[in-house]
PDB file of C-alpha atoms in Angstrom:
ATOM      1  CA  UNK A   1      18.640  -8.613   2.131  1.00  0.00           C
ATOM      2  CA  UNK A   2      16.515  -5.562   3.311  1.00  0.00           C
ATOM      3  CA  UNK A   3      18.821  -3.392   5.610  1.00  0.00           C
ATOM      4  CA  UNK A   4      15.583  -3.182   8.158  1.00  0.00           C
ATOM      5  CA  UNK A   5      14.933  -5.354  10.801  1.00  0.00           C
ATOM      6  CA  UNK A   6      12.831  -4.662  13.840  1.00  0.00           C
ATOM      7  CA  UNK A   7      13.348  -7.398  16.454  1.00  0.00           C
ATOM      8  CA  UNK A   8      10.529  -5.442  18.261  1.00  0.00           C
ATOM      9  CA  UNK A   9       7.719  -2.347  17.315  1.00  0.00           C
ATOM     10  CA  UNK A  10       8.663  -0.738  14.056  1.00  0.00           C
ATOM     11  CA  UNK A  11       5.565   1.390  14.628  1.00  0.00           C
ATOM     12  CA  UNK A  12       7.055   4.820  15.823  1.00  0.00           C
ATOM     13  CA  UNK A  13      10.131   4.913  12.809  1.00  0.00           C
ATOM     14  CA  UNK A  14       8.820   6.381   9.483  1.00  0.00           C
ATOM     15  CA  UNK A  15      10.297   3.740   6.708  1.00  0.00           C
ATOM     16  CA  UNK A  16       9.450   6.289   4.343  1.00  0.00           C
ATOM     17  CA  UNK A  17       9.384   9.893   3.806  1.00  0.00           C
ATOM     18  CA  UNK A  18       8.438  12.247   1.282  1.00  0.00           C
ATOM     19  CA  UNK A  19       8.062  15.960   1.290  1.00  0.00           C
ATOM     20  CA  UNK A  20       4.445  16.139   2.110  1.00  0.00           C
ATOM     21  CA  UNK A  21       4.084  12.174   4.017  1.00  0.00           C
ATOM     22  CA  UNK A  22       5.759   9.775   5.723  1.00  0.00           C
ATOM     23  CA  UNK A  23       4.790   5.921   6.083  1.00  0.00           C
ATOM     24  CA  UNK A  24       5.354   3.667   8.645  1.00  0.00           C
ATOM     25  CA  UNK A  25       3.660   0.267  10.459  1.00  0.00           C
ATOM     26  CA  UNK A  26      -0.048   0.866  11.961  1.00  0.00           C
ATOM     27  CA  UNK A  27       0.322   1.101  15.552  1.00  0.00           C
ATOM     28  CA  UNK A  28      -2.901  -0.168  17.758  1.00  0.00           C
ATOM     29  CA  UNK A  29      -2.302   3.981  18.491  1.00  0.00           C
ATOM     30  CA  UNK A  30      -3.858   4.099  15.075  1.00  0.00           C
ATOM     31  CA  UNK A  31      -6.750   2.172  15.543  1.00  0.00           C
ATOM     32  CA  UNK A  32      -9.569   5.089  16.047  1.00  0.00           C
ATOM     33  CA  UNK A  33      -7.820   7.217  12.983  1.00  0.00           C
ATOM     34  CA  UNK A  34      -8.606   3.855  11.100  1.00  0.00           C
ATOM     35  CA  UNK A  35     -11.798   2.890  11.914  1.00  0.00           C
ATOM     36  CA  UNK A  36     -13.491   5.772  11.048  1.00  0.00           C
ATOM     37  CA  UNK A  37     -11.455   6.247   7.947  1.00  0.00           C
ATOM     38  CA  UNK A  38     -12.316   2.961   6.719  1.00  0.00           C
ATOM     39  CA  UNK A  39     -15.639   3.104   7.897  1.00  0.00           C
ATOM     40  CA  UNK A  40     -16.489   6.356   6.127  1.00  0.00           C
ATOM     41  CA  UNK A  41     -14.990   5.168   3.054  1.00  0.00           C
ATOM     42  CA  UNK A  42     -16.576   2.483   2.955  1.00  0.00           C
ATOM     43  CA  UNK A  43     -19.207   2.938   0.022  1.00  0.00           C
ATOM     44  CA  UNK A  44     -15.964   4.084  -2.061  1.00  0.00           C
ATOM     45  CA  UNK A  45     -13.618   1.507  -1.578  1.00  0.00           C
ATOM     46  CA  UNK A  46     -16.189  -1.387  -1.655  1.00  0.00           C
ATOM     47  CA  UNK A  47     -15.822  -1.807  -5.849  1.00  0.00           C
ATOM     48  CA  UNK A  48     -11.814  -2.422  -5.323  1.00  0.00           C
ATOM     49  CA  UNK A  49     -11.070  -4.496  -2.333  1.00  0.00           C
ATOM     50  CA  UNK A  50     -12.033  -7.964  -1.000  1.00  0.00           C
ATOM     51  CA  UNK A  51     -15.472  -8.133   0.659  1.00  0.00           C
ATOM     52  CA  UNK A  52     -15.190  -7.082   4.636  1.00  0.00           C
ATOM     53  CA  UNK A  53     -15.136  -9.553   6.965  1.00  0.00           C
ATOM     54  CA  UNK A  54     -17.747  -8.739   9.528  1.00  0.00           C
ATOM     55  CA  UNK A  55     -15.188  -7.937  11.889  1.00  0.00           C
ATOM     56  CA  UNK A  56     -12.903  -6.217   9.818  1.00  0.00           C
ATOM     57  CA  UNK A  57     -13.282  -2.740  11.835  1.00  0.00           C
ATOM     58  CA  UNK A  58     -13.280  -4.087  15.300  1.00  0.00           C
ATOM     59  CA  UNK A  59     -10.303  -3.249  17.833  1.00  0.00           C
ATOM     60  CA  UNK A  60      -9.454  -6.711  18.388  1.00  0.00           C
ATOM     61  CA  UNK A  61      -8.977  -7.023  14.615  1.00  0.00           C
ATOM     62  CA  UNK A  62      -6.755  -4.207  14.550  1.00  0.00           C
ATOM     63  CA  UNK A  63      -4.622  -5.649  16.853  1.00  0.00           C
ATOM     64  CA  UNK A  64      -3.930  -8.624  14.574  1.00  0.00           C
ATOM     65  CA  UNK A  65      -3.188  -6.769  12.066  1.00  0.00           C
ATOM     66  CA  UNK A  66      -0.578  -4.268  13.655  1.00  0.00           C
ATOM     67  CA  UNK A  67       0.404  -7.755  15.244  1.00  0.00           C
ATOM     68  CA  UNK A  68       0.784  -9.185  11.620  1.00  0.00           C
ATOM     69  CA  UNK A  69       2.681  -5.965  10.045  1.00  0.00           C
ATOM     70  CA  UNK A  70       5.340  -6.088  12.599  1.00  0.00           C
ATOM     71  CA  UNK A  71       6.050  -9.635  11.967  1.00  0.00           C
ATOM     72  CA  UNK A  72       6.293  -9.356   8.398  1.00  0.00           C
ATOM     73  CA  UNK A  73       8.411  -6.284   8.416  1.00  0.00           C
ATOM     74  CA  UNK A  74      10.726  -8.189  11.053  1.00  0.00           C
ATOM     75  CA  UNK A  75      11.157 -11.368   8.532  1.00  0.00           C
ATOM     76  CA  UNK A  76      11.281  -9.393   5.124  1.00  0.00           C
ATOM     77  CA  UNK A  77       7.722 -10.582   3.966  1.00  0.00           C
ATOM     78  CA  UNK A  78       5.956  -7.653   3.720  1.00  0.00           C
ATOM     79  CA  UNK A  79       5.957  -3.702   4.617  1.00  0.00           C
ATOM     80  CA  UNK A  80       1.730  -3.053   5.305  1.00  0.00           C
ATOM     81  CA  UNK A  81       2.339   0.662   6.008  1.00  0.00           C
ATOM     82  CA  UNK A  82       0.085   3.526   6.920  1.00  0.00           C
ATOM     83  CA  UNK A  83       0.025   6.915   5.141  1.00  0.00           C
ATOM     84  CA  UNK A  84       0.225  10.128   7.061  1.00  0.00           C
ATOM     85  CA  UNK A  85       0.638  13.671   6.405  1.00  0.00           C
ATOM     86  CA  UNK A  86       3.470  14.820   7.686  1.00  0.00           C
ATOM     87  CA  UNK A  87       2.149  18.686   8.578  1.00  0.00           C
ATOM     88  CA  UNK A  88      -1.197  17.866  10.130  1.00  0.00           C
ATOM     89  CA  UNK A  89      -0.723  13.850  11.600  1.00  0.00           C
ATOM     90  CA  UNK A  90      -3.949  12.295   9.585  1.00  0.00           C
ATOM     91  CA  UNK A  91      -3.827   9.045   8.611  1.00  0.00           C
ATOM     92  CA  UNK A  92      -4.748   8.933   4.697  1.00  0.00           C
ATOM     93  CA  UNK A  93      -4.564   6.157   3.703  1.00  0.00           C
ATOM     94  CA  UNK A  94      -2.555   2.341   3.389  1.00  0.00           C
ATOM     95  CA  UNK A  95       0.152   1.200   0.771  1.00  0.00           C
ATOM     96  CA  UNK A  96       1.942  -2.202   1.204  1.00  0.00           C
ATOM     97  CA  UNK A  97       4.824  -3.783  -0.454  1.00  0.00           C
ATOM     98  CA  UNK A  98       3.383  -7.447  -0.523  1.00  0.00           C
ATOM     99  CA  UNK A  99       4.367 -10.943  -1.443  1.00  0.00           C
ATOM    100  CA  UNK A 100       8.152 -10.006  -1.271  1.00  0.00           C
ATOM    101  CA  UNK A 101      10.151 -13.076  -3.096  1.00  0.00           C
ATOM    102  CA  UNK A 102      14.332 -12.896  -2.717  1.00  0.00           C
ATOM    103  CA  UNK A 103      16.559 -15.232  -4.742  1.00  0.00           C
ATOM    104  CA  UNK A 104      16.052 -15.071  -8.283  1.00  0.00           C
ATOM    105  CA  UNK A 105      13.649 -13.318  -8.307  1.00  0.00           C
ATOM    106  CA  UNK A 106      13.709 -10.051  -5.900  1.00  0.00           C
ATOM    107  CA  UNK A 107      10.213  -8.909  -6.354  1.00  0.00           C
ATOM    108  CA  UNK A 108       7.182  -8.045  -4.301  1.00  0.00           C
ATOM    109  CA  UNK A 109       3.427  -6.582  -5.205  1.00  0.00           C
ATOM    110  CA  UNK A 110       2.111  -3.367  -4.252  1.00  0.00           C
ATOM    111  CA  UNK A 111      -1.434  -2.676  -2.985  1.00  0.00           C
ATOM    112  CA  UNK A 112      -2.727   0.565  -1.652  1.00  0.00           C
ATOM    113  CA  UNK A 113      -5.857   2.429  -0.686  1.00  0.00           C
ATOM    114  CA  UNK A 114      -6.596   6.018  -0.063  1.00  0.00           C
ATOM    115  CA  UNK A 115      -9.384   7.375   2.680  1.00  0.00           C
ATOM    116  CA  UNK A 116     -12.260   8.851   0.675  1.00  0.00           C
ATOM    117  CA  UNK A 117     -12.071  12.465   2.133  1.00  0.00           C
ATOM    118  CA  UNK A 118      -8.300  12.158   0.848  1.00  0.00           C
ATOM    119  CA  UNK A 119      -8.533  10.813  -2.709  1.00  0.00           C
ATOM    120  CA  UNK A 120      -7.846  12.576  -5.895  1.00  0.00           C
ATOM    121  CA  UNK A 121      -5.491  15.468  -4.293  1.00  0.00           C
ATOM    122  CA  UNK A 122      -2.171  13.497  -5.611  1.00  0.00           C
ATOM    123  CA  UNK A 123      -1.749  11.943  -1.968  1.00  0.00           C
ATOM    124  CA  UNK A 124      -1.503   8.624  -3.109  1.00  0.00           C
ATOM    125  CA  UNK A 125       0.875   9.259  -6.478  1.00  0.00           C
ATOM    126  CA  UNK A 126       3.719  10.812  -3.587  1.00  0.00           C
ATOM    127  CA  UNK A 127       3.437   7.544  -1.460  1.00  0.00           C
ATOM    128  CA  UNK A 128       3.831   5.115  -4.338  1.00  0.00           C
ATOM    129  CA  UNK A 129       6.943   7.364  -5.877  1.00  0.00           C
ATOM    130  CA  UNK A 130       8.018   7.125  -2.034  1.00  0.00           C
ATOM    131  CA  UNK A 131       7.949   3.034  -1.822  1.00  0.00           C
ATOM    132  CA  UNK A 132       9.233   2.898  -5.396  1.00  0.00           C
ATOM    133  CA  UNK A 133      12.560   4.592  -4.027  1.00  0.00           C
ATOM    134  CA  UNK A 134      12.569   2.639  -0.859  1.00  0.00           C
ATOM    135  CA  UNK A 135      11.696  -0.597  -2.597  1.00  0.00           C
ATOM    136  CA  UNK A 136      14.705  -0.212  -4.876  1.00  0.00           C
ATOM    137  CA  UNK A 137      17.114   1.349  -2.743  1.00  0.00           C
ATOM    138  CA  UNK A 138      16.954   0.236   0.763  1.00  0.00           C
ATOM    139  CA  UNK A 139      15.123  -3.190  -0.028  1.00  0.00           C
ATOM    140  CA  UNK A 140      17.258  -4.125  -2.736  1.00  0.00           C
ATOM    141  CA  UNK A 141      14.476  -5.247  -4.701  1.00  0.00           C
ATOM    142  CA  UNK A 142      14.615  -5.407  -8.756  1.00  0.00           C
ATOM    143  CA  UNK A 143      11.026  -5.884  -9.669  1.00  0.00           C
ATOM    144  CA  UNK A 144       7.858  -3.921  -8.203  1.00  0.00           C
ATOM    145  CA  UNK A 145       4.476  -5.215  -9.498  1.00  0.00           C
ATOM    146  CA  UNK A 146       1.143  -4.113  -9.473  1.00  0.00           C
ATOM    147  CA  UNK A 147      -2.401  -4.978 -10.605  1.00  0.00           C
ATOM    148  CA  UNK A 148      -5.869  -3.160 -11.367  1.00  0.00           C
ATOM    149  CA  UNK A 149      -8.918  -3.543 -12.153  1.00  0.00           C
ATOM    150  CA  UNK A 150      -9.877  -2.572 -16.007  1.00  0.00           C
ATOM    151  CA  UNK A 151     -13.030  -0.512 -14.516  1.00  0.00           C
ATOM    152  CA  UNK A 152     -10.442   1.403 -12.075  1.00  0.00           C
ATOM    153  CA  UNK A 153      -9.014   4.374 -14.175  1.00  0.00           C
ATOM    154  CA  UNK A 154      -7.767   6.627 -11.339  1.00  0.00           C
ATOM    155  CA  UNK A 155      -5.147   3.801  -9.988  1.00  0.00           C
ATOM    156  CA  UNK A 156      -4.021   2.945 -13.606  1.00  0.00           C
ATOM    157  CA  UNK A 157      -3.195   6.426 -14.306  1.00  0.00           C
ATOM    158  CA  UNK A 158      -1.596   6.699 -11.079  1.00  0.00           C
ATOM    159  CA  UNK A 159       0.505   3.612 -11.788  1.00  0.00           C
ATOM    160  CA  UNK A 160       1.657   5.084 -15.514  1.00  0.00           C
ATOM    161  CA  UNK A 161       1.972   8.504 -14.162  1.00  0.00           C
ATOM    162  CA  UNK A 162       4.535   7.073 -11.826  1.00  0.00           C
ATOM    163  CA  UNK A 163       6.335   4.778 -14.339  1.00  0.00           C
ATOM    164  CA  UNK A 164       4.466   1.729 -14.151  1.00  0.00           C
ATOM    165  CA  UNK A 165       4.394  -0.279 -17.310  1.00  0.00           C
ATOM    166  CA  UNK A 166       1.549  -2.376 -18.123  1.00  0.00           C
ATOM    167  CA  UNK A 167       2.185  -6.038 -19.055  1.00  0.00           C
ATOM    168  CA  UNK A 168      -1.030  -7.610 -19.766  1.00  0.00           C
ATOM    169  CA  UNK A 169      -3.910  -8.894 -18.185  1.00  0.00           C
ATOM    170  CA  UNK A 170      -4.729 -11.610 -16.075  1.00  0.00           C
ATOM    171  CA  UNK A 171      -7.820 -13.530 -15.769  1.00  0.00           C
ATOM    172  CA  UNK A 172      -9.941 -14.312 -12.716  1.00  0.00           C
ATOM    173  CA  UNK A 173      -7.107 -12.738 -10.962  1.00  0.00           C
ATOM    174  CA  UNK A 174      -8.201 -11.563  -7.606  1.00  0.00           C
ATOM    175  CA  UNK A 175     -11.505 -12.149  -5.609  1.00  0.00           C
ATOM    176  CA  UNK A 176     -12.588  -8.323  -5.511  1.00  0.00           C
ATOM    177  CA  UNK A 177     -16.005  -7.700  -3.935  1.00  0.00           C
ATOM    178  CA  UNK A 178     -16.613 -11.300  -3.659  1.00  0.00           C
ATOM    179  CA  UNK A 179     -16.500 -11.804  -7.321  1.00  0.00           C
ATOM    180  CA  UNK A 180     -13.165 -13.362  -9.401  1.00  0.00           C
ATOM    181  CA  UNK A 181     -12.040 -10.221 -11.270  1.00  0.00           C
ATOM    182  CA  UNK A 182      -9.689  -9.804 -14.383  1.00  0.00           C
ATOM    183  CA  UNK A 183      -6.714  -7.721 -13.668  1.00  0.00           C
ATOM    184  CA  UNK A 184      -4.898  -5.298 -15.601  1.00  0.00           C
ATOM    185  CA  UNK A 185      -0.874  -6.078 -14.420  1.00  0.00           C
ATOM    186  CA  UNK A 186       1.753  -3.279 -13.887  1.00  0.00           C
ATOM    187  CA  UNK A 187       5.785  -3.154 -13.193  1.00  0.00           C
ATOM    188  CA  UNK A 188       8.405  -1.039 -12.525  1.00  0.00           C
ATOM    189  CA  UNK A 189      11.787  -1.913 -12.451  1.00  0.00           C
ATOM    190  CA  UNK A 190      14.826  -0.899 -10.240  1.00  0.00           C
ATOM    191  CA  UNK A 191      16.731  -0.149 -13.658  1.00  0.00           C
ATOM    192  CA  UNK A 192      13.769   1.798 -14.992  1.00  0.00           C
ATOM    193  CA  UNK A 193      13.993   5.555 -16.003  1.00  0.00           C
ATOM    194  CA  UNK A 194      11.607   6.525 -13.600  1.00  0.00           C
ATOM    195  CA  UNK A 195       9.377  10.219 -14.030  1.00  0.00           C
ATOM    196  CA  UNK A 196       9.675  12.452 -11.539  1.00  0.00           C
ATOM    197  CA  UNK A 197       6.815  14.540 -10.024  1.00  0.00           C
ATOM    198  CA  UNK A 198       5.509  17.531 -12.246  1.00  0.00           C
ATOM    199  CA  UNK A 199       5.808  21.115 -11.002  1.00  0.00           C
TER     200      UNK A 199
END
């Protein structure tokens, strides 16, 4: 069992920290940060997500969704957490730990996205290391898995530079910009000799 549990808002407790971020739940605190992160990075994140609802940036939307994080982190199911830098407060980005499964099997999928503005400056590679450790250590959890598209070369070198392994690929996998895409499928596990950032 995870040894976090929120009966209330986990938004103002970091789950995660690392030496330039922390992580934690999106509070509705968030929501301005957000939309005009999202909304400015739109264009880039367009070829790797699920096609927008036509609501997706509205406040009232945001709302569900912090609604929706704290529920999931409060029954185990999920940590959706926002990425901040932990000198100057901006929100950078999103990573979740998805699709958690206990029992036998102790797993759960990670997903992530990075603001435009913030990509490519090794942001992201610090957050995943960051939920790797938490994943394994204070969730308990033996298997972290991951999938990308073949196209998307920055996230699969960010997944091997962290010690993902790839497994294979999967067909018609996810519904990415309103199309079925093949995915390329990733793991780490707890018992892996993971790399450690490069100096």
């Amino acid at each position: 069992m995870a040894l976090f549990r929120f009966p209330s808002e986990p938004q103002s407790r970091p789950l995660i920290r690392t030496p330039n971020l922390y992580l934690r739940a999106p509070s509705v605190d968030d929501y301005s940060a957000w939309a005009v992160l999202r909304m400015e990075s739109r264009a880039f994140l367009t070829p790797w997500e699920p096609s927008w609802s036509e609501d997706d940036l509205t406040r009232n939307s945001f709302r569900l969704r912090t609604k929706r994080a704290a529920r999931e982190i409060s029954t185990d199911e999920a940590y959706s957490l926002f990425v901040f830098d932990s000198q100057t407060e901006a929100l950078l980005g999103g990573l979740t730990l998805g699709l958690i499964r206990r029992g036998v099997a102790q797993a759960c999928t990670l997903g992530y996205w990075m603001g435009q503005r913030h990509a490519r400056k090794g942001h992201m590679t610090e957050a995943v290391r960051g939920a790797l450790r938490f994943a394994f250590s204070e969730l308990a959890l033996h298997r972290v898995e991951a999938a990308c598209l073949p196209n998307n070369e920055p996230s699969r070198r960010l997944l091997e530079r962290v010690g993902f392994v790839h497994e294979g690929l999967a067909r018609g996998y996810l519904k990415i910009n309103g199309v079925w895409a093949d995915h390329l499928l990733y793991a780490a596990l707890s018992n892996d000799r993971l790399p450690g950032p490069t100096t």
